[in-house]
mmCIF file of C-alpha atoms and ligand atoms in Angstrom:
data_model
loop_
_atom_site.group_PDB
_atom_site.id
_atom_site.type_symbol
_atom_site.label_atom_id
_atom_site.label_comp_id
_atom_site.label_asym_id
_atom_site.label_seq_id
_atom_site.Cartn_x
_atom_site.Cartn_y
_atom_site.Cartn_z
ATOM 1 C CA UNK A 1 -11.396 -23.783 17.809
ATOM 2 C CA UNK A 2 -14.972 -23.732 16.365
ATOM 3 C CA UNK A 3 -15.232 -23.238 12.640
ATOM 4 C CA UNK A 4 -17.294 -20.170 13.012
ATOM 5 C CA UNK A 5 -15.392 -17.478 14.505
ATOM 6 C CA UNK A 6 -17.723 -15.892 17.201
ATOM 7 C CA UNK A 7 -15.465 -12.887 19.490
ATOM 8 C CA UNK A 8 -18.309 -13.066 21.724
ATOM 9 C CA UNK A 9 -17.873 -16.483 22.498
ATOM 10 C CA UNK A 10 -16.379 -17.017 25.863
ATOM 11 C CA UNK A 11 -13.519 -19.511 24.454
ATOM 12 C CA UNK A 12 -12.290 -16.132 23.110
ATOM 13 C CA UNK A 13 -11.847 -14.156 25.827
ATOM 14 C CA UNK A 14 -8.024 -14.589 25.981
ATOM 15 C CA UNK A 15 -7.260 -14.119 22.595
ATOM 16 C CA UNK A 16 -9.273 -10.687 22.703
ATOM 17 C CA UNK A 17 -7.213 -9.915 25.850
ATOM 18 C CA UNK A 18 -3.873 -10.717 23.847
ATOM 19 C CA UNK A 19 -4.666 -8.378 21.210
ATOM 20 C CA UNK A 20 -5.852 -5.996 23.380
ATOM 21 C CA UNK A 21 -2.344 -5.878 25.647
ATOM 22 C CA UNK A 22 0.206 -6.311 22.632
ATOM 23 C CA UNK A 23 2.343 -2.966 22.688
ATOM 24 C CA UNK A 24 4.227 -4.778 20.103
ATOM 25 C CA UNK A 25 3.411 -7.147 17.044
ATOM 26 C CA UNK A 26 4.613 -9.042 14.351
ATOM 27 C CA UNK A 27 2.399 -10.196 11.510
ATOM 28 C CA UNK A 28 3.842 -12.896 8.894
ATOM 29 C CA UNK A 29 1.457 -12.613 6.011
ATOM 30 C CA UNK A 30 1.711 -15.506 2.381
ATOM 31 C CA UNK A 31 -0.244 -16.045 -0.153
ATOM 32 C CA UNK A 32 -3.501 -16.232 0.955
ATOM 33 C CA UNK A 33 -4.197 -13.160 1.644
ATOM 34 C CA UNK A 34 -3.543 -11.950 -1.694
ATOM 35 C CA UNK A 35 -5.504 -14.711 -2.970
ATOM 36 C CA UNK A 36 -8.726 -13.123 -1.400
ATOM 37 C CA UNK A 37 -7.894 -10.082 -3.801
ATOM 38 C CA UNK A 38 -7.859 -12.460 -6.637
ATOM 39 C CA UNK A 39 -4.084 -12.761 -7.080
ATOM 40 C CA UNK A 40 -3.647 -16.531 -8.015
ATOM 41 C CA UNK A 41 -0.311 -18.294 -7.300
ATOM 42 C CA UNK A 42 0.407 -18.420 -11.248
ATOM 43 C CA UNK A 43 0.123 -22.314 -11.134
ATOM 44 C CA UNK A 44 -2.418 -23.507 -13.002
ATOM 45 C CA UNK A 45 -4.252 -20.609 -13.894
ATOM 46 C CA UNK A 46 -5.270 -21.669 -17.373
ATOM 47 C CA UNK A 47 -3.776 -18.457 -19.218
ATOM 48 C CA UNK A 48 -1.461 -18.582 -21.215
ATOM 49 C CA UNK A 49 1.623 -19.423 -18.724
ATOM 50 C CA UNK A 50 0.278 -22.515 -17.486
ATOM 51 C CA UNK A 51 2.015 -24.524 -19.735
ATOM 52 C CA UNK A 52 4.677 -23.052 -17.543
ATOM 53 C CA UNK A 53 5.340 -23.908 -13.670
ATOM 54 C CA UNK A 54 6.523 -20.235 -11.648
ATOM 55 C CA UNK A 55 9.995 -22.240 -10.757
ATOM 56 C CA UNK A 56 10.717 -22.719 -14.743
ATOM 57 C CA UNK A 57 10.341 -19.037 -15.141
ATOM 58 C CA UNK A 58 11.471 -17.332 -11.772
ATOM 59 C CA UNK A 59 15.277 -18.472 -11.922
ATOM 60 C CA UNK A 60 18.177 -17.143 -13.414
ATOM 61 C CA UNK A 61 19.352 -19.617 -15.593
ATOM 62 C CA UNK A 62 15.438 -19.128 -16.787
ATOM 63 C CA UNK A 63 16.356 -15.587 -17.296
ATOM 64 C CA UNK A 64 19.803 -15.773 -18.778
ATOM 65 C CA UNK A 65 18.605 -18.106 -21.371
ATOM 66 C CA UNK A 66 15.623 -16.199 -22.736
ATOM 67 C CA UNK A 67 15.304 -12.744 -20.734
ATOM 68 C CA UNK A 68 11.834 -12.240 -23.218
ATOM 69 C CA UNK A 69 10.476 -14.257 -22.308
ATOM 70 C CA UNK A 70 10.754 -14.322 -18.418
ATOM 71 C CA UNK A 71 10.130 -10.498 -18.981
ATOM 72 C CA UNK A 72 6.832 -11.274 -20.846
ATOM 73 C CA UNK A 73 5.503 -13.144 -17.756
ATOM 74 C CA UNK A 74 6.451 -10.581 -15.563
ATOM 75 C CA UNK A 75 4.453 -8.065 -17.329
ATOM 76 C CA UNK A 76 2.115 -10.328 -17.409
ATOM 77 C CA UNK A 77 1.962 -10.032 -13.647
ATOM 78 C CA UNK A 78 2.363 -6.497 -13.133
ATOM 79 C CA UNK A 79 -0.750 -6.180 -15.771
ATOM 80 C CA UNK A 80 -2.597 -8.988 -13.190
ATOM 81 C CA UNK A 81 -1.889 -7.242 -10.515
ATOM 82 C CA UNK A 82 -3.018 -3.580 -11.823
ATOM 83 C CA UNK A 83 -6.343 -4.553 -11.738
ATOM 84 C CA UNK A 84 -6.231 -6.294 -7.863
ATOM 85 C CA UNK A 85 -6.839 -3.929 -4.986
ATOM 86 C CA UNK A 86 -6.423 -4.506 -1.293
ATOM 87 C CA UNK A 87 -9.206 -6.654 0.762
ATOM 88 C CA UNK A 88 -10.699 -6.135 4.354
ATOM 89 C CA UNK A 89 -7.966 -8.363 5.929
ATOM 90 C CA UNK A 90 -5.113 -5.798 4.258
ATOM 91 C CA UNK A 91 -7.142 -2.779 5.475
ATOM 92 C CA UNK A 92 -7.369 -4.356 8.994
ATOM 93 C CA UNK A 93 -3.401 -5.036 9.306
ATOM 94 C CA UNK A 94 -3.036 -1.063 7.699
ATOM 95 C CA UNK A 95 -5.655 -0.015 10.786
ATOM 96 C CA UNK A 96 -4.253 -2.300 13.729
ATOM 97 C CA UNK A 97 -0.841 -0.246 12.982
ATOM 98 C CA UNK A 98 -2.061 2.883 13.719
ATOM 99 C CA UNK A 99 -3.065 2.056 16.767
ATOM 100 C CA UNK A 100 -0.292 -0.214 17.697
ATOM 101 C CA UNK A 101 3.157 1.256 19.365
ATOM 102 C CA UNK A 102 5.542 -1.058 17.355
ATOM 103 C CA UNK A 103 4.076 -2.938 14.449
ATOM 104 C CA UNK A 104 5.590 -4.997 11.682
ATOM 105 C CA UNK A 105 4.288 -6.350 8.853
ATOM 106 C CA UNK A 106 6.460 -9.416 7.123
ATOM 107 C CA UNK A 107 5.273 -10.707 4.301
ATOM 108 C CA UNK A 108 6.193 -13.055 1.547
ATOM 109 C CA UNK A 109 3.882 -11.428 -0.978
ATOM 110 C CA UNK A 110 5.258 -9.251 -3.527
ATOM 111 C CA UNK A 111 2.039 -7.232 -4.234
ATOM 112 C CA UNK A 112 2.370 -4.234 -2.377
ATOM 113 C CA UNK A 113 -1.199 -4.405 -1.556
ATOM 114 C CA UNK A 114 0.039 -3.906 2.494
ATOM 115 C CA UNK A 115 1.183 -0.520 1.053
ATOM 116 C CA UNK A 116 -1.474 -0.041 -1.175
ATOM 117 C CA UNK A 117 -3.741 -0.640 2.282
ATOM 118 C CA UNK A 118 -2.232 2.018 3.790
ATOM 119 C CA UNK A 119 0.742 0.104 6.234
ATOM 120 C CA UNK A 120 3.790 1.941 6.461
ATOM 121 C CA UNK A 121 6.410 -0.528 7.861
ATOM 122 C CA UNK A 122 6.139 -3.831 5.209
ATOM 123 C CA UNK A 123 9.283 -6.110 5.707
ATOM 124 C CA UNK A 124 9.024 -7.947 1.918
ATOM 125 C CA UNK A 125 10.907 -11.111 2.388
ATOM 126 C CA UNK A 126 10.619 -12.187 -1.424
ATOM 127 C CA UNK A 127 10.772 -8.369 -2.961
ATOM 128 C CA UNK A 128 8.452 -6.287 -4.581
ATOM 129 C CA UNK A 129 6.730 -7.026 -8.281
ATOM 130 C CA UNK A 130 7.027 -3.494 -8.931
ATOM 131 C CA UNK A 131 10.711 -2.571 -8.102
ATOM 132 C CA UNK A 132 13.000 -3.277 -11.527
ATOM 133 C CA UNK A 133 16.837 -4.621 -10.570
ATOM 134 C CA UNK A 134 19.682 -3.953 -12.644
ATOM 135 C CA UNK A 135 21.617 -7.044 -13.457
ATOM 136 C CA UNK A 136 25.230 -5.460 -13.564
ATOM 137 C CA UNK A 137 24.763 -2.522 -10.913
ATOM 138 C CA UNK A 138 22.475 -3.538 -8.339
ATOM 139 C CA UNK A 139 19.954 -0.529 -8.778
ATOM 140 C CA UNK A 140 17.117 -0.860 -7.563
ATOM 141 C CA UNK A 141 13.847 1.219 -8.540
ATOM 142 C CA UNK A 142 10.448 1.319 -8.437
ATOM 143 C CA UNK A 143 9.536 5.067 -10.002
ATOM 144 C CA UNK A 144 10.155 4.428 -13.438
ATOM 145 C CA UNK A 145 7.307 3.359 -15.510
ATOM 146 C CA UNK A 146 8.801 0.344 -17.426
ATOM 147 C CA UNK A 147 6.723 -1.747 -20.076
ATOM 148 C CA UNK A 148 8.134 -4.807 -21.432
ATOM 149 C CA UNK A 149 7.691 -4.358 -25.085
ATOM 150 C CA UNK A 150 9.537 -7.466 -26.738
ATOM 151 C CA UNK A 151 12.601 -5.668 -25.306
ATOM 152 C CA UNK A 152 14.377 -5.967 -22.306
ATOM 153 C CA UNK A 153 14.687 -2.948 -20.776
ATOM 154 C CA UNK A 154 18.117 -1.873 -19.824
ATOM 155 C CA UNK A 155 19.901 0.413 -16.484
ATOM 156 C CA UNK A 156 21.280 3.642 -17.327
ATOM 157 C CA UNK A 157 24.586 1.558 -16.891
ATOM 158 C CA UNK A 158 23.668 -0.630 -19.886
ATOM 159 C CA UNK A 159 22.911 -3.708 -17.400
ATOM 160 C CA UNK A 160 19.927 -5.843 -18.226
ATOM 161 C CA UNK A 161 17.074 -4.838 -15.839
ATOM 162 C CA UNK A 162 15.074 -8.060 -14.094
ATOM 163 C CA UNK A 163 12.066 -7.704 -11.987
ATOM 164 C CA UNK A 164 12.853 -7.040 -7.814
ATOM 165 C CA UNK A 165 11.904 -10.024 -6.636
ATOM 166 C CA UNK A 166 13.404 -13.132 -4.646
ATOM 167 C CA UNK A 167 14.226 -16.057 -7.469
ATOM 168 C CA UNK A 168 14.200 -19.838 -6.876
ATOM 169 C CA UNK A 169 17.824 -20.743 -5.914
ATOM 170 C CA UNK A 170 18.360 -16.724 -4.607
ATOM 171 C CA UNK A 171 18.813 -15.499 -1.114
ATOM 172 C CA UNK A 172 16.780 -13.461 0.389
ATOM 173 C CA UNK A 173 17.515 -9.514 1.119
ATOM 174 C CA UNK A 174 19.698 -9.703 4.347
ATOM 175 C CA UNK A 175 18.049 -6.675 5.609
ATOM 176 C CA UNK A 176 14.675 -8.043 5.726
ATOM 177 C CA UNK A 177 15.590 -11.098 7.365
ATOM 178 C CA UNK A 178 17.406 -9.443 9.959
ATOM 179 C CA UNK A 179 14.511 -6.863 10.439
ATOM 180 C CA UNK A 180 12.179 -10.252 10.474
ATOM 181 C CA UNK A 181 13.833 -11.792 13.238
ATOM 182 C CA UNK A 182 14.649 -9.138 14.963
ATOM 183 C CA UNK A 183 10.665 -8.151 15.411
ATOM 184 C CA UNK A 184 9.787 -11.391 15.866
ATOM 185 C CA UNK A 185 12.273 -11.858 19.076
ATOM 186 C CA UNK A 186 10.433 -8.823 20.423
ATOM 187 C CA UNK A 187 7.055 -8.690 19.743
ATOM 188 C CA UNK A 188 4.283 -10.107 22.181
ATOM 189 C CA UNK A 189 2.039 -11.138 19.833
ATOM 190 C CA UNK A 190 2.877 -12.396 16.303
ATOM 191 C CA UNK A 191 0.238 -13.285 14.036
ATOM 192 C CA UNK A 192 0.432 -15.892 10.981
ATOM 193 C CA UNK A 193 -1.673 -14.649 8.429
ATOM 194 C CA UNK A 194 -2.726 -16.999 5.224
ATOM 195 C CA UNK A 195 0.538 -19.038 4.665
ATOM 196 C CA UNK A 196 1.499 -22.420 6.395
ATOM 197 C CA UNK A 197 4.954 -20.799 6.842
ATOM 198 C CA UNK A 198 6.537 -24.181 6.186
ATOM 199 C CA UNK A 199 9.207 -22.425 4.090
ATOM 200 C CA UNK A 200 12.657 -21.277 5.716
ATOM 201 C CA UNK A 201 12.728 -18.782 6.745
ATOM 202 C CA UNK A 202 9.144 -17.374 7.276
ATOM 203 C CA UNK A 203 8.830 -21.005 8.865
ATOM 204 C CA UNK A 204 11.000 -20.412 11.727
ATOM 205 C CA UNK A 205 9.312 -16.591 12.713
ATOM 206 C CA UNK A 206 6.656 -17.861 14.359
ATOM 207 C CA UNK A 207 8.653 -20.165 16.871
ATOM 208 C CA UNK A 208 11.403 -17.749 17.560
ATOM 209 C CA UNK A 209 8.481 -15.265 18.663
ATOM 210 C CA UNK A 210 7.010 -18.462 20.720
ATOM 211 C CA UNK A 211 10.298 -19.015 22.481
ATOM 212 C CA UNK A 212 10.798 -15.968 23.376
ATOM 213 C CA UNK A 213 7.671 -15.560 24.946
ATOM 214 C CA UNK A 214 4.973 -13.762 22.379
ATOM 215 C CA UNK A 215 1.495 -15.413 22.440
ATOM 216 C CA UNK A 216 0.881 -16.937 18.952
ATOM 217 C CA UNK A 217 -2.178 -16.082 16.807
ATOM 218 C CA UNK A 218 -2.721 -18.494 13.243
ATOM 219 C CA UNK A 219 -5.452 -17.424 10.785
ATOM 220 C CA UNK A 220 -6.086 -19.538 8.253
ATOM 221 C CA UNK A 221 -8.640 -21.405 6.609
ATOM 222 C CA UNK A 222 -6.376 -24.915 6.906
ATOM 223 C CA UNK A 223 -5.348 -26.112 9.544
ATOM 224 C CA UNK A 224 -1.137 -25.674 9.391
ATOM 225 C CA UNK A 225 1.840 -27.062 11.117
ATOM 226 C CA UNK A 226 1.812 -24.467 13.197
ATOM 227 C CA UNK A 227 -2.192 -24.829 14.064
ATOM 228 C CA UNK A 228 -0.890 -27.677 16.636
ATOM 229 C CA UNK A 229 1.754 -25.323 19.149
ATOM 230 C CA UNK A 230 -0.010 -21.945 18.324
ATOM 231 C CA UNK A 231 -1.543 -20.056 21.514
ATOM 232 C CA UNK A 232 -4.856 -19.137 19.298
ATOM 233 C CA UNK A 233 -5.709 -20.902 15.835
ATOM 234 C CA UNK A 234 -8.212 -19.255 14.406
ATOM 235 C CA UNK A 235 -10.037 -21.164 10.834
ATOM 236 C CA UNK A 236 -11.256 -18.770 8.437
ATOM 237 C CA UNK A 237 -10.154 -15.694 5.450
ATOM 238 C CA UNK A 238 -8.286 -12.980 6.911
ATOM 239 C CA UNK A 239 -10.987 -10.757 5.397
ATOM 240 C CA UNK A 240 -13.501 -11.936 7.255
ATOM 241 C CA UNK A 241 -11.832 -12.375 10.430
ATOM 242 C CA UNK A 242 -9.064 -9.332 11.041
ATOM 243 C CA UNK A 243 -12.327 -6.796 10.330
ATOM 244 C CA UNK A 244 -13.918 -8.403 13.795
ATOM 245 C CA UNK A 245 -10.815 -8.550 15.417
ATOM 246 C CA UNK A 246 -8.777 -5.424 14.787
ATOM 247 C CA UNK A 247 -12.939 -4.015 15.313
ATOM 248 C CA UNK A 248 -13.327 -5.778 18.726
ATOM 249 C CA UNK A 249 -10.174 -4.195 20.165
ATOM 250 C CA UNK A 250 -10.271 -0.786 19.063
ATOM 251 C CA UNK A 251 -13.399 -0.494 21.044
ATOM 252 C CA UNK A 252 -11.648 -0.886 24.243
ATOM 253 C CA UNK A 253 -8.803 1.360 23.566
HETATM 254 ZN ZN1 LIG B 301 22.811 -0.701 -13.699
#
């Protein structure tokens, strides 16, 4: 499709009339949405950690062999991430929701800026930067203020507490993937949102929502692997281009 998104442009009559009809949609969202909020991908960023690359840190045997310092760059990220608020393209998704009867939001982020946006049902594939895990018991929780201090902080069962998210070399929570799938065999529409979703098992989403008979929208500002099969392939940010979209169809409802 052209490289300047235009809904009044003819050529995008269908897609507007796919978005329009969808009763039900899944949205896979990655990194680059968050990216348009300023949230780098922690390789290369010239602080401090680059000396480090995210899989030398985000493992266990990382964390088992110096906990501090694992911690430190976790804090590190929560104190990032304090400062990054949610962008036009997360306000969008939040909007499109309300007005959609079944809508689910899959992401591999693990921002919370969805939430912070205002969408209510967020399937995190990879976890959630803000939710502490205890080591020992399993608890999970993201209430409690915790600073990392030089110490790491411990469950009321005396476990070591690590940060709720997905680890290289970890599965992923069983009940998002099933809830993943599971939306994505139903939907009618399923959008790929800023990732190229060649990653297992946010890679397979889109084509089990294709075979069983959704229309499939990409927006990106790269072309993917997915740009080649996709019903609509759209080049751009999401913040620019969900705005129009989610703007274009509310009119008609
Ligand atoms: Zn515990």
């Amino acid at each position: 499709m052209s490289s300047q998104f235009d809904l009044t442009d003819p050529e995008n009559e269908a897609l507007l009339g796919s978005c329009r009809q969808a009763k039900r949609i899944a949205v896979l969202t990655g990194a680059g949405i968050s990216a348009e909020s300023g949230l780098a991908t922690f390789r290369g960023d010239g602080g401090i950690w680059s000396k480090f690359k995210p899989e030398e840190l985000a493992n266990m045997e990382a964390f088992l062999r110096n906990p501090e310092r694992v911690w430190e760059w976790y804090q590190y990220r929560r104190d990032v991430l304090d400062s990054a608020n949610p962008n036009p393209g997360h306000f969008a998704l939040a909007a499109w929701e309300r007005i959609c009867p079944e809508f689910s939001l899959i992401t591999q982020n693990v921002d919370g800026l969805h939430q912070a946006a205002g969408s209510t049902r967020v399937i995190e594939l990879h976890g959630n930067l803000k939710v502490n895990r205890c080591q020992s018991c399993g608890a999970e929780s993201d209430t409690e203020e915790i600073r990392f201090e030089g110490k790491v902080p411990k469950c009321g069962c005396g476990g070591m507490l690590r940060p709720g998210v997905v680890w290289f070399g970890e599965m992923l929570p069983e009940a998002a993937i099933r809830e993943a799938f599971q939306s994505s065999q139903t939907c009618d529409l399923f959008l790929v949102v800023g990732t190229s979703a060649v990653v297992y098992p946010a890679a397979s989403l889109p084509e089990i929502a294709k075979e069983s008979g959704a229309a499939v929208l990409e927006i990106n500002p790269e072309p993917t692997p997915i740009t080649r099969w996709a019903d609509f392939s759209i080049r751009g940010n999401a913040g620019d281009i969900l705005p129009q979209l989610v703007e274009a169809i509310s009119i008609k409802l």
